CSV table of C-alpha atoms (C1' of nucleotides) in Angstrom, one decimal:
chain,number,residue,atom,x,y,z
A,1,MET,CA,-2.4,6.3,33.4
A,2,ASN,CA,0.3,6.5,31.0
A,3,ALA,CA,-0.6,10.0,30.4
A,4,LYS,CA,2.6,11.2,31.5
A,5,ARG,CA,4.7,8.4,30.1
A,6,MET,CA,8.1,10.1,29.2
A,7,ARG,CA,8.2,7.4,25.9
A,8,ASP,CA,5.8,5.7,24.1
A,9,PRO,CA,6.4,4.3,20.6
A,10,GLU,CA,3.1,3.6,19.8
A,11,ALA,CA,1.9,7.0,20.7
A,12,THR,CA,4.9,8.9,18.6
A,13,ARG,CA,4.3,6.1,15.7
A,14,ALA,CA,1.0,7.0,15.5
A,15,SER,CA,1.6,11.3,15.9
A,16,LEU,CA,4.1,10.8,13.0
A,17,LEU,CA,1.7,9.0,11.1
A,18,ILE,CA,-1.0,11.6,11.4
A,19,ALA,CA,1.0,14.3,10.4
A,20,ALA,CA,2.4,12.5,7.6
A,21,GLU,CA,-1.1,11.9,6.6
A,22,GLU,CA,-1.5,15.7,7.2
A,23,VAL,CA,1.1,17.2,4.9
A,24,PHE,CA,1.2,14.2,2.5
A,25,LEU,CA,-2.5,15.0,1.4
A,26,GLU,CA,-1.9,18.8,1.7
A,27,LYS,CA,1.2,18.9,-0.7
A,28,GLY,CA,1.6,15.3,-1.8
A,29,PHE,CA,4.2,13.1,-1.9
A,30,GLY,CA,7.0,14.9,-3.8
A,31,ASN,CA,6.3,18.3,-2.3
A,32,THR,CA,6.6,17.2,1.1
A,33,SER,CA,10.0,16.5,3.1
A,34,ILE,CA,10.7,14.7,6.2
A,35,SER,CA,11.4,17.6,8.1
A,36,ASP,CA,7.7,18.7,7.4
A,37,ILE,CA,6.3,15.7,8.7
A,38,SER,CA,8.3,15.9,11.8
A,39,GLY,CA,8.4,19.5,12.2
A,40,ARG,CA,4.8,19.1,12.3
A,41,ALA,CA,4.9,16.2,15.0
A,42,GLY,CA,7.0,17.6,17.1
A,43,ILE,CA,9.2,15.2,16.8
A,44,THR,CA,12.7,14.3,15.2
A,45,LYS,CA,13.3,13.5,11.6
A,46,SER,CA,15.4,10.4,12.8
A,47,LEU,CA,12.7,8.9,14.2
A,48,ILE,CA,10.5,8.5,11.3
A,49,HIS,CA,13.1,6.5,9.6
A,50,HIS,CA,13.4,4.6,13.2
A,51,TYR,CA,9.8,3.6,12.7
A,52,PHE,CA,8.9,3.6,8.9
A,53,GLY,CA,12.9,3.1,7.3
A,54,SER,CA,11.7,5.9,4.9
A,55,LYS,CA,9.9,8.9,3.1
A,56,GLU,CA,8.5,6.2,1.1
A,57,GLY,CA,8.0,3.8,3.6
A,58,ILE,CA,5.8,6.4,6.1
A,59,TRP,CA,3.7,6.9,3.0
A,60,GLN,CA,3.2,3.6,2.3
A,61,ALA,CA,2.3,3.4,6.0
A,62,VAL,CA,-0.1,6.0,5.9
A,63,LYS,CA,-2.0,4.8,2.4
A,64,GLN,CA,-2.1,1.2,4.1
A,65,ARG,CA,-3.8,3.0,7.3
A,66,ARG,CA,-6.1,4.6,5.2
A,67,PHE,CA,-7.2,1.8,3.2
A,68,ASN,CA,-7.6,-0.5,5.6
A,69,TYR,CA,-10.2,1.6,7.3
A,70,TYR,CA,-11.8,1.9,3.9
A,71,SER,CA,-12.2,-1.6,3.0
A,72,ASP,CA,-12.7,-2.7,6.5
A,73,ARG,CA,-15.7,-0.2,7.2
A,74,GLN,CA,-16.9,-1.3,2.9
A,75,LEU,CA,-16.9,-4.9,3.8
A,76,LYS,CA,-19.2,-4.5,6.4
A,77,MET,CA,-21.4,-2.3,4.3
A,78,LEU,CA,-22.0,-5.3,2.1
A,79,GLU,CA,-21.9,-8.1,4.5
A,80,ASN,CA,-25.1,-9.0,5.8
A,81,SER,CA,-27.2,-8.0,2.8
A,82,GLU,CA,-29.0,-10.3,-0.5
A,83,LEU,CA,-28.9,-7.8,-2.7
A,84,THR,CA,-32.4,-6.5,-4.1
A,85,LEU,CA,-32.2,-3.1,-5.7
A,86,GLY,CA,-33.7,-1.4,-2.5
A,87,LEU,CA,-30.5,-2.4,-1.3
A,88,LEU,CA,-28.0,-1.8,-4.3
A,89,ARG,CA,-29.3,2.0,-3.6
A,90,GLU,CA,-28.5,2.1,0.0
A,91,SER,CA,-25.0,1.0,-0.3
A,92,PHE,CA,-25.3,3.3,-3.0
A,93,ILE,CA,-25.9,6.0,-0.2
A,94,LEU,CA,-24.0,4.7,2.0
A,95,TYR,CA,-20.5,5.0,0.0
A,96,PHE,CA,-21.6,8.5,-1.1
A,97,HIS,CA,-22.3,10.0,2.7
A,98,PHE,CA,-18.9,7.4,3.6
A,99,LEU,CA,-16.7,9.8,0.9
A,100,LYS,CA,-18.4,12.9,2.4
A,101,SER,CA,-16.8,11.6,5.8
A,102,ASN,CA,-13.9,10.4,4.7
A,103,PRO,CA,-12.4,13.1,2.1
A,104,GLU,CA,-8.9,11.5,2.8
A,105,ILE,CA,-9.9,8.6,0.3
A,106,VAL,CA,-10.4,10.9,-2.2
A,107,ARG,CA,-7.3,13.0,-2.4
A,108,ILE,CA,-4.9,10.2,-1.6
A,109,LEU,CA,-6.4,8.8,-4.9
A,110,ALA,CA,-5.9,11.6,-6.9
A,111,TRP,CA,-2.1,12.2,-5.8
A,112,MET,CA,-1.5,8.5,-6.2
A,113,PHE,CA,-3.0,9.2,-9.9
A,114,LEU,CA,-0.9,11.9,-10.5
A,115,GLU,CA,2.3,10.6,-9.1
A,116,ARG,CA,2.0,7.2,-11.1
A,117,ASP,CA,2.0,5.3,-7.7
A,118,GLN,CA,0.8,2.3,-8.4
A,119,ASP,CA,1.2,0.3,-4.8
A,120,ASP,CA,-1.1,-2.4,-4.1
A,121,CYS,CA,-2.2,-1.4,-0.8
A,122,VAL,CA,-4.9,0.0,-3.0
A,123,HIS,CA,-6.1,-3.2,-4.5
A,124,LYS,CA,-7.1,-4.3,-0.8
A,125,ASP,CA,-10.8,-3.4,-2.1
A,126,ARG,CA,-10.6,-6.0,-4.7
A,127,GLU,CA,-12.3,-8.6,-2.7
A,128,LEU,CA,-14.9,-5.6,-2.2
A,129,VAL,CA,-15.0,-5.3,-5.9
A,130,GLU,CA,-15.7,-9.1,-6.2
A,131,LYS,CA,-18.6,-8.8,-4.1
A,132,GLY,CA,-19.8,-5.9,-5.5
A,133,ILE,CA,-19.6,-7.6,-8.6
A,134,GLU,CA,-21.5,-10.9,-7.8
A,135,ARG,CA,-24.7,-8.7,-6.6
A,136,ILE,CA,-24.9,-7.2,-9.3
A,137,LYS,CA,-24.8,-10.2,-11.6
A,138,SER,CA,-27.4,-11.8,-9.5
A,139,GLY,CA,-29.4,-8.5,-9.9
A,140,GLN,CA,-29.4,-9.4,-13.5
A,141,LYS,CA,-30.6,-12.8,-13.2
A,142,MET,CA,-33.2,-11.8,-11.4
A,143,GLY,CA,-34.4,-8.9,-13.7
A,144,GLN,CA,-34.2,-6.3,-11.2
A,145,ILE,CA,-31.1,-4.6,-13.5
A,146,ARG,CA,-30.8,-4.6,-17.0
A,147,SER,CA,-28.6,-8.0,-18.3
A,148,ASP,CA,-27.0,-5.8,-21.3
A,149,ILE,CA,-24.7,-4.2,-19.3
A,150,ASP,CA,-21.1,-5.7,-18.4
A,151,PRO,CA,-21.8,-5.2,-14.4
A,152,LYS,CA,-18.1,-4.5,-13.9
A,153,PHE,CA,-19.0,-1.3,-15.8
A,154,ILE,CA,-21.9,-0.4,-13.6
A,155,LEU,CA,-20.1,-0.8,-10.5
A,156,PHE,CA,-17.5,1.0,-11.7
A,157,THR,CA,-19.6,3.7,-12.7
A,158,PHE,CA,-21.3,3.8,-9.3
A,159,ILE,CA,-18.1,4.8,-7.7
A,160,GLY,CA,-17.0,7.3,-9.9
A,161,MET,CA,-20.5,9.3,-9.9
A,162,CYS,CA,-19.9,9.5,-6.1
A,163,GLN,CA,-16.1,10.6,-6.4
A,164,HIS,CA,-16.2,12.6,-9.2
A,165,TRP,CA,-18.5,14.6,-7.1
A,166,PHE,CA,-16.4,15.0,-4.1
A,167,GLN,CA,-13.3,16.0,-6.1
A,168,ASP,CA,-14.6,18.4,-8.5
A,169,LYS,CA,-17.6,19.7,-6.4
A,170,GLU,CA,-15.2,23.1,-5.9
A,171,HIS,CA,-15.5,23.2,-9.9
A,172,PHE,CA,-19.0,23.2,-9.9
A,173,ILE,CA,-19.7,25.5,-7.2
A,174,LEU,CA,-17.4,28.1,-9.1
A,175,ASP,CA,-18.9,27.6,-12.8
A,176,PHE,CA,-22.1,26.0,-12.3
A,177,CYS,CA,-23.5,27.9,-9.6
A,178,GLY,CA,-21.5,30.9,-10.4
A,179,GLY,CA,-19.6,31.6,-7.1
A,180,GLU,CA,-20.0,31.0,-3.3
A,181,LYS,CA,-23.6,33.2,-3.2
A,182,ASN,CA,-26.6,31.0,-3.2
A,183,ILE,CA,-25.2,27.5,-2.7
A,184,PRO,CA,-27.7,25.6,-1.0
A,185,GLU,CA,-27.3,23.8,2.3
A,186,ASP,CA,-27.5,20.4,1.0
A,187,LEU,CA,-25.8,20.8,-2.3
A,188,ASP,CA,-24.4,17.3,-1.7
A,189,GLU,CA,-27.6,15.6,-1.1
A,190,LEU,CA,-29.4,17.5,-3.9
A,191,TYR,CA,-26.8,15.8,-6.3
A,192,LEU,CA,-26.7,12.5,-4.7
A,193,ASP,CA,-30.9,12.4,-5.1
A,194,ALA,CA,-29.9,13.6,-9.5
A,195,ILE,CA,-27.0,10.4,-9.3
A,196,GLN,CA,-29.9,7.6,-7.7
A,197,LYS,CA,-32.2,9.4,-10.3
A,198,ILE,CA,-30.2,8.9,-13.3
A,199,PHE,CA,-28.1,5.6,-12.5
A,200,PHE,CA,-31.1,3.9,-11.1
A,201,GLU,CA,-33.6,4.5,-14.2
A,202,GLY,CA,-30.3,3.6,-16.1
A,203,ILE,CA,-29.8,0.4,-14.9
A,204,SER,CA,-33.2,-0.4,-14.8
A,205,PRO,CA,-34.3,-3.2,-17.4
A,206,LYS,CA,-37.1,-1.1,-19.3
B,1,MET,CA,12.6,31.3,-43.3
B,2,ASN,CA,13.6,32.0,-39.8
B,3,ALA,CA,14.8,28.3,-39.8
B,4,LYS,CA,18.1,29.0,-39.2
B,5,ARG,CA,17.6,31.8,-36.9
B,6,MET,CA,20.3,31.8,-33.9
B,7,ARG,CA,17.7,33.1,-31.6
B,8,ASP,CA,14.4,32.9,-31.6
B,9,PRO,CA,13.1,33.7,-28.2
B,10,GLU,CA,9.3,32.4,-28.8
B,11,ALA,CA,10.7,29.2,-29.9
B,12,THR,CA,13.0,28.9,-27.1
B,13,ARG,CA,10.0,30.0,-24.7
B,14,ALA,CA,7.6,27.2,-26.5
B,15,SER,CA,10.1,24.4,-26.6
B,16,LEU,CA,10.5,25.2,-22.5
B,17,LEU,CA,6.8,25.0,-22.2
B,18,ILE,CA,6.4,22.0,-24.0
B,19,ALA,CA,9.3,20.0,-22.5
B,20,ALA,CA,8.1,21.3,-18.6
B,21,GLU,CA,4.4,19.5,-19.8
B,22,GLU,CA,6.1,16.3,-20.3
B,23,VAL,CA,7.9,16.2,-17.0
B,24,PHE,CA,5.3,17.7,-15.2
B,25,LEU,CA,2.8,15.3,-16.0
B,26,GLU,CA,4.9,12.6,-16.4
B,27,LYS,CA,6.6,13.1,-12.8
B,28,GLY,CA,4.1,15.7,-10.9
B,29,PHE,CA,5.4,19.2,-10.0
B,30,GLY,CA,7.6,17.9,-6.7
B,31,ASN,CA,9.4,15.3,-8.1
B,32,THR,CA,10.7,17.3,-11.1
B,33,SER,CA,13.4,19.7,-11.3
B,34,ILE,CA,14.1,23.0,-13.2
B,35,SER,CA,17.3,20.7,-14.7
B,36,ASP,CA,15.1,18.0,-15.7
B,37,ILE,CA,12.9,20.6,-17.7
B,38,SER,CA,15.9,22.4,-19.2
B,39,GLY,CA,17.7,19.2,-19.8
B,40,ARG,CA,14.9,17.5,-21.9
B,41,ALA,CA,14.4,21.3,-23.7
B,42,GLY,CA,18.2,20.9,-24.7
B,43,ILE,CA,18.4,24.6,-23.1
B,44,THR,CA,20.2,26.1,-20.5
B,45,LYS,CA,18.0,26.1,-16.8
B,46,SER,CA,18.7,29.4,-16.3
B,47,LEU,CA,16.3,30.6,-19.4
B,48,ILE,CA,14.0,29.0,-17.6
B,49,HIS,CA,14.2,31.5,-14.6
B,50,HIS,CA,14.4,34.1,-17.5
B,51,TYR,CA,11.2,33.7,-19.1
B,52,PHE,CA,9.2,32.5,-16.8
B,53,GLY,CA,10.6,33.9,-13.4
B,54,SER,CA,10.5,30.6,-11.1
B,55,LYS,CA,9.4,26.8,-11.8
B,56,GLU,CA,6.4,27.9,-9.7
B,57,GLY,CA,6.1,30.1,-12.8
B,58,ILE,CA,6.5,27.7,-15.6
B,59,TRP,CA,4.0,25.5,-13.5
B,60,GLN,CA,1.3,28.0,-13.6
B,61,ALA,CA,2.3,28.5,-17.6
B,62,VAL,CA,2.1,24.9,-18.7
B,63,LYS,CA,-1.3,24.6,-16.7
B,64,GLN,CA,-2.5,27.9,-18.3
B,65,ARG,CA,-2.2,26.9,-21.9
B,66,ARG,CA,-3.3,23.5,-21.4
B,67,PHE,CA,-6.4,24.6,-20.0
B,68,ASN,CA,-6.8,27.5,-22.4
B,69,TYR,CA,-6.8,24.3,-25.3
B,70,TYR,CA,-9.0,22.8,-23.6
B,71,SER,CA,-12.1,25.4,-23.1
B,72,ASP,CA,-11.4,26.9,-26.9
B,73,ARG,CA,-12.1,23.5,-28.3
B,74,GLN,CA,-15.0,22.5,-25.9
B,75,LEU,CA,-16.5,26.0,-27.4
B,76,LYS,CA,-16.3,25.1,-30.9
B,77,MET,CA,-17.3,21.5,-30.0
B,78,LEU,CA,-20.4,23.2,-29.0
B,79,GLU,CA,-21.0,26.0,-31.3
B,80,ASN,CA,-23.0,24.9,-33.9
B,81,SER,CA,-25.4,22.4,-33.0
B,82,GLU,CA,-29.3,22.6,-31.5
B,83,LEU,CA,-29.7,20.1,-29.0
B,84,THR,CA,-31.4,17.1,-30.0
B,85,LEU,CA,-31.0,13.9,-28.0
B,86,GLY,CA,-29.1,12.3,-30.8
B,87,LEU,CA,-26.6,15.5,-30.6
B,88,LEU,CA,-26.7,15.3,-27.1
B,89,ARG,CA,-25.3,11.6,-27.7
B,90,GLU,CA,-23.1,12.7,-30.2
B,91,SER,CA,-21.4,15.5,-27.8
B,92,PHE,CA,-21.3,13.0,-25.2
B,93,ILE,CA,-18.8,10.5,-27.6
B,94,LEU,CA,-16.9,13.6,-28.7
B,95,TYR,CA,-16.2,14.4,-25.0
B,96,PHE,CA,-14.8,11.0,-24.3
B,97,HIS,CA,-12.9,10.9,-27.5
B,98,PHE,CA,-11.2,14.3,-26.9
B,99,LEU,CA,-10.7,13.4,-23.3
B,100,LYS,CA,-9.2,10.0,-24.5
B,101,SER,CA,-6.6,12.0,-26.7
B,102,ASN,CA,-5.6,14.9,-24.4
B,103,PRO,CA,-4.7,12.8,-21.1
B,104,GLU,CA,-3.1,16.0,-20.6
B,105,ILE,CA,-6.6,17.6,-19.2
B,106,VAL,CA,-7.5,15.0,-17.0
B,107,ARG,CA,-4.0,15.5,-14.9
B,108,ILE,CA,-4.2,19.4,-15.1
B,109,LEU,CA,-7.6,18.9,-13.5
B,110,ALA,CA,-6.7,16.4,-10.9
B,111,TRP,CA,-3.4,18.9,-10.2
B,112,MET,CA,-6.1,21.8,-10.2
B,113,PHE,CA,-8.4,19.9,-7.5
B,114,LEU,CA,-5.3,19.1,-6.0
B,115,GLU,CA,-3.6,22.6,-5.2
B,116,ARG,CA,-6.9,23.7,-4.6
B,117,ASP,CA,-6.4,26.1,-7.6
B,118,GLN,CA,-8.8,28.8,-7.6
B,119,ASP,CA,-6.9,30.4,-10.7
B,120,ASP,CA,-9.2,32.3,-13.4
B,121,CYS,CA,-8.0,29.8,-16.2
B,122,VAL,CA,-10.3,27.6,-15.0
B,123,HIS,CA,-13.3,30.1,-14.9
B,124,LYS,CA,-13.2,30.4,-18.5
B,125,ASP,CA,-15.4,27.2,-18.6
B,126,ARG,CA,-18.4,29.3,-17.2
B,127,GLU,CA,-19.1,29.8,-20.7
B,128,LEU,CA,-18.9,26.5,-21.7
B,129,VAL,CA,-21.1,25.4,-18.8
B,130,GLU,CA,-23.8,28.2,-19.1
B,131,LYS,CA,-24.2,27.1,-22.7
B,132,GLY,CA,-24.4,23.3,-22.4
B,133,ILE,CA,-27.0,23.9,-19.3
B,134,GLU,CA,-28.8,26.0,-21.7
B,135,ARG,CA,-28.7,23.1,-24.2
B,136,ILE,CA,-30.2,20.6,-21.7
B,137,LYS,CA,-32.6,22.8,-20.3
B,138,SER,CA,-34.0,23.4,-23.8
B,139,GLY,CA,-34.3,19.3,-24.4
B,140,GLN,CA,-36.3,19.5,-21.1
B,141,LYS,CA,-38.7,21.7,-22.7
B,142,MET,CA,-39.0,19.7,-25.8
B,143,GLY,CA,-39.5,16.7,-23.7
B,144,GLN,CA,-36.8,14.7,-24.6
B,145,ILE,CA,-34.9,14.8,-20.9
B,146,ARG,CA,-36.8,14.1,-17.8
B,147,SER,CA,-37.5,18.0,-16.3
B,148,ASP,CA,-37.1,16.4,-12.8
B,149,ILE,CA,-33.5,16.7,-12.3
B,150,ASP,CA,-31.9,19.8,-12.3
B,151,PRO,CA,-29.7,20.2,-15.7
B,152,LYS,CA,-26.7,21.2,-14.0
B,153,PHE,CA,-26.4,18.0,-12.3
B,154,ILE,CA,-26.8,16.4,-15.5
B,155,LEU,CA,-24.2,18.0,-17.3
B,156,PHE,CA,-22.1,17.3,-14.2
B,157,THR,CA,-22.5,13.8,-14.5
B,158,PHE,CA,-21.8,13.8,-18.0
B,159,ILE,CA,-18.3,15.0,-17.6
B,160,GLY,CA,-17.6,12.8,-14.1
B,161,MET,CA,-18.3,9.5,-16.0
B,162,CYS,CA,-16.1,10.1,-18.7
B,163,GLN,CA,-12.9,11.9,-16.3
B,164,HIS,CA,-13.2,9.4,-14.0
B,165,TRP,CA,-12.7,6.8,-16.3
B,166,PHE,CA,-9.2,8.0,-17.4
B,167,GLN,CA,-8.3,8.9,-14.1
B,168,ASP,CA,-8.8,5.2,-12.2
B,169,LYS,CA,-9.2,3.3,-15.6
B,170,GLU,CA,-5.8,1.6,-14.3
B,171,HIS,CA,-7.4,0.9,-11.0
B,172,PHE,CA,-10.4,-0.8,-13.2
B,173,ILE,CA,-8.1,-2.7,-14.9
B,174,LEU,CA,-6.7,-4.0,-12.0
B,175,ASP,CA,-9.1,-4.4,-9.3
B,176,PHE,CA,-12.0,-5.1,-11.9
B,177,CYS,CA,-10.0,-7.4,-14.6
B,178,GLY,CA,-7.1,-8.7,-12.0
B,179,GLY,CA,-4.5,-7.6,-14.0
B,180,GLU,CA,-3.4,-6.9,-17.1
B,181,LYS,CA,-4.3,-10.4,-19.2
B,182,ASN,CA,-7.1,-10.5,-21.3
B,183,ILE,CA,-7.9,-6.7,-21.5
B,184,PRO,CA,-10.2,-6.3,-24.6
B,185,GLU,CA,-8.2,-3.7,-27.1
B,186,ASP,CA,-11.4,-2.0,-27.6
B,187,LEU,CA,-11.9,-1.1,-23.6
B,188,ASP,CA,-12.5,2.7,-23.7
B,189,GLU,CA,-15.3,1.8,-26.3
B,190,LEU,CA,-17.0,-0.6,-24.4
B,191,TYR,CA,-16.9,1.3,-21.3
B,192,LEU,CA,-18.3,4.6,-23.5
B,193,ASP,CA,-21.2,2.0,-24.8
B,194,ALA,CA,-21.6,0.8,-20.7
B,195,ILE,CA,-22.2,4.6,-20.1
B,196,GLN,CA,-24.3,6.0,-22.8
B,197,LYS,CA,-26.8,3.0,-22.0
B,198,ILE,CA,-27.0,4.0,-18.1
B,199,PHE,CA,-27.0,8.2,-18.5
B,200,PHE,CA,-29.4,8.3,-21.3
B,201,GLU,CA,-31.4,5.8,-20.1
B,202,GLY,CA,-31.3,7.4,-16.8
B,203,ILE,CA,-32.0,11.1,-18.5
B,204,SER,CA,-35.2,10.0,-20.4
B,205,PRO,CA,-38.4,10.8,-19.5
B,206,LYS,CA,-40.7,7.8,-18.5
C,1,DT,C1',29.7,50.7,-38.4
C,2,DA,C1',29.2,51.5,-33.6
C,3,DA,C1',26.2,51.1,-30.1
C,4,DT,C1',22.5,49.4,-27.4
C,5,DT,C1',19.4,45.7,-26.4
C,6,DA,C1',18.1,41.1,-25.5
C,7,DA,C1',19.2,36.2,-25.8
C,8,DT,C1',22.0,32.7,-23.7
C,9,DT,C1',25.2,30.8,-21.2
C,10,DG,C1',28.1,27.9,-17.3
C,11,DG,C1',29.4,28.8,-13.2
C,12,DC,C1',28.2,29.3,-8.6
C,13,DC,C1',25.3,29.9,-3.5
C,14,DG,C1',23.5,29.1,0.2
C,15,DA,C1',19.7,26.0,1.6
C,16,DC,C1',17.4,22.0,2.3
C,17,DC,C1',16.7,17.3,0.7
C,18,DG,C1',16.9,11.9,2.4
C,19,DG,C1',19.2,8.8,5.0
C,20,DT,C1',23.7,7.4,7.9
C,21,DT,C1',25.7,7.6,12.8
C,22,DA,C1',27.1,7.3,17.3
C,23,DA,C1',26.1,9.1,21.3
C,24,DT,C1',22.4,9.8,25.1
C,25,DT,C1',18.6,8.4,27.4
C,26,DG,C1',14.5,6.0,29.7
C,27,DA,C1',12.5,2.0,30.6
C,28,DA,C1',12.5,-3.2,31.5
C,29,DA,C1',14.1,-7.2,32.9
C,30,DA,C1',18.0,-9.8,35.3
D,1,DT,C1',20.4,-2.3,41.5
D,2,DT,C1',22.7,-3.9,37.3
D,3,DT,C1',22.4,-5.0,33.1
D,4,DT,C1',20.1,-4.8,29.0
D,5,DC,C1',17.7,-3.2,25.1
D,6,DA,C1',15.1,0.1,22.9
D,7,DA,C1',13.4,4.8,22.2
D,8,DT,C1',15.2,9.2,20.9
D,9,DT,C1',18.5,12.8,19.8
D,10,DA,C1',21.5,15.7,17.5
D,11,DA,C1',25.5,15.9,14.6
D,12,DC,C1',26.8,15.5,10.1
D,13,DC,C1',27.0,13.3,5.1
D,14,DG,C1',27.1,13.8,0.1
D,15,DG,C1',24.2,15.3,-3.0
D,16,DT,C1',20.8,18.0,-5.5
D,17,DC,C1',17.7,21.3,-5.3
D,18,DG,C1',16.0,26.8,-7.1
D,19,DG,C1',17.6,30.5,-8.0
D,20,DC,C1',21.6,34.4,-9.7
D,21,DC,C1',25.0,36.7,-11.5
D,22,DA,C1',28.6,38.2,-14.6
D,23,DA,C1',30.6,37.4,-18.9
D,24,DT,C1',29.4,36.2,-23.7
D,25,DT,C1',26.5,36.3,-28.0
D,26,DA,C1',23.4,37.7,-31.6
D,27,DA,C1',20.4,40.4,-33.4
D,28,DT,C1',18.6,45.6,-33.3
D,29,DT,C1',18.7,50.3,-33.8
D,30,DA,C1',21.1,54.4,-34.4
DNA sequence: TAATTAATTGGCCGACCGGTTAATTGAAAA
DNA sequence: TTTTCAATTAACCGGTCGGCCAATTAATTA
């Protein structure tokens, strides 16, 4: 219906955001210029300042958008579940697949690490983390998880095993498999199986 | 002897490299200017082009130098050790502390991921990886390590648990500890203890 | 010593940076 | 229709960027 509107602020804002994300995640904040973004979006660069105030501003917006999506999804994941070992395993798998289909998250985090970005927007997941820790704690009380490890570390390890894979998978293929030949199609799943074994055996009570 | 030489190309080249590494790892490639580097080194910026050709050139040199240092050290680490579970644990701890005292490595590796660096210098550690896998395999044969997990994945997990910590420690402090207050001095060691428990319990035969 | 080579310098260049401004245009309100 | 306001544009700003070059200076060679 509005397909031919000559002006559609929402749409231009959106396509600026999309273009910005593409370029930022490809080259990082410092290497990206405003005109890179406007060029890719096919929109004058002035409009970036009009909608986002500054280069910093649109980078914030990009991050925020992605992290809101992230934590919304994650919260829903935790919402209606009492923790049992089975459900912990389930959310482990869910998280792994979430990262797999949202590689942007991994790149954003890596860029923020390198550019020493201390943005608060990342910490929307504090609530998420608290819930996760709560679940692990009760799992420990119920005797399903060994109690001699700080729940914070258990959760962090959980996250790390997944993130690290999607960050260094390429190195794995090159250095561990000796190149591109003979990589199994389901490499991701094979890895997921392996870390499940290590992780869940590792956190089980003796 | 040569302490007072007015010109010492090797020395200037070296101090340019050092300054470059400092600034690059501090601010990132894109946010660093040639004059930042030359300023810190106290050397005219023209010399950067003289020795390294371009900004890209000196960046490559920085990465290469650090990565060579990395794999050389790692190889020495593995050199004279038969694998027993005790030694595996020892090299786990060694690797962790190596990363702790060489944070540049973690940053460089993150850069390589983001820049999709297919540099040959990365593959220096293929030899490294092969040795590590060999050790784990023999550990499996001896019944010290469970055999139902691919040694490649065991090694990769090993590396990941350590790397991920030094990359996302800040997020851990913010999101998991609720800010800077009350962080134990020996947080690194506490984490190391935790992942040791998980990892070694996880790879033990039942 | 004289000639040659290489290290080092400061000054300069065009390009591009992020950001601002004033003017133009389209859509919606009156 | 007229008015009003937001969306959009192009031109422009001072500043900095990476890179280049010609001149100078120290070490090496003949």
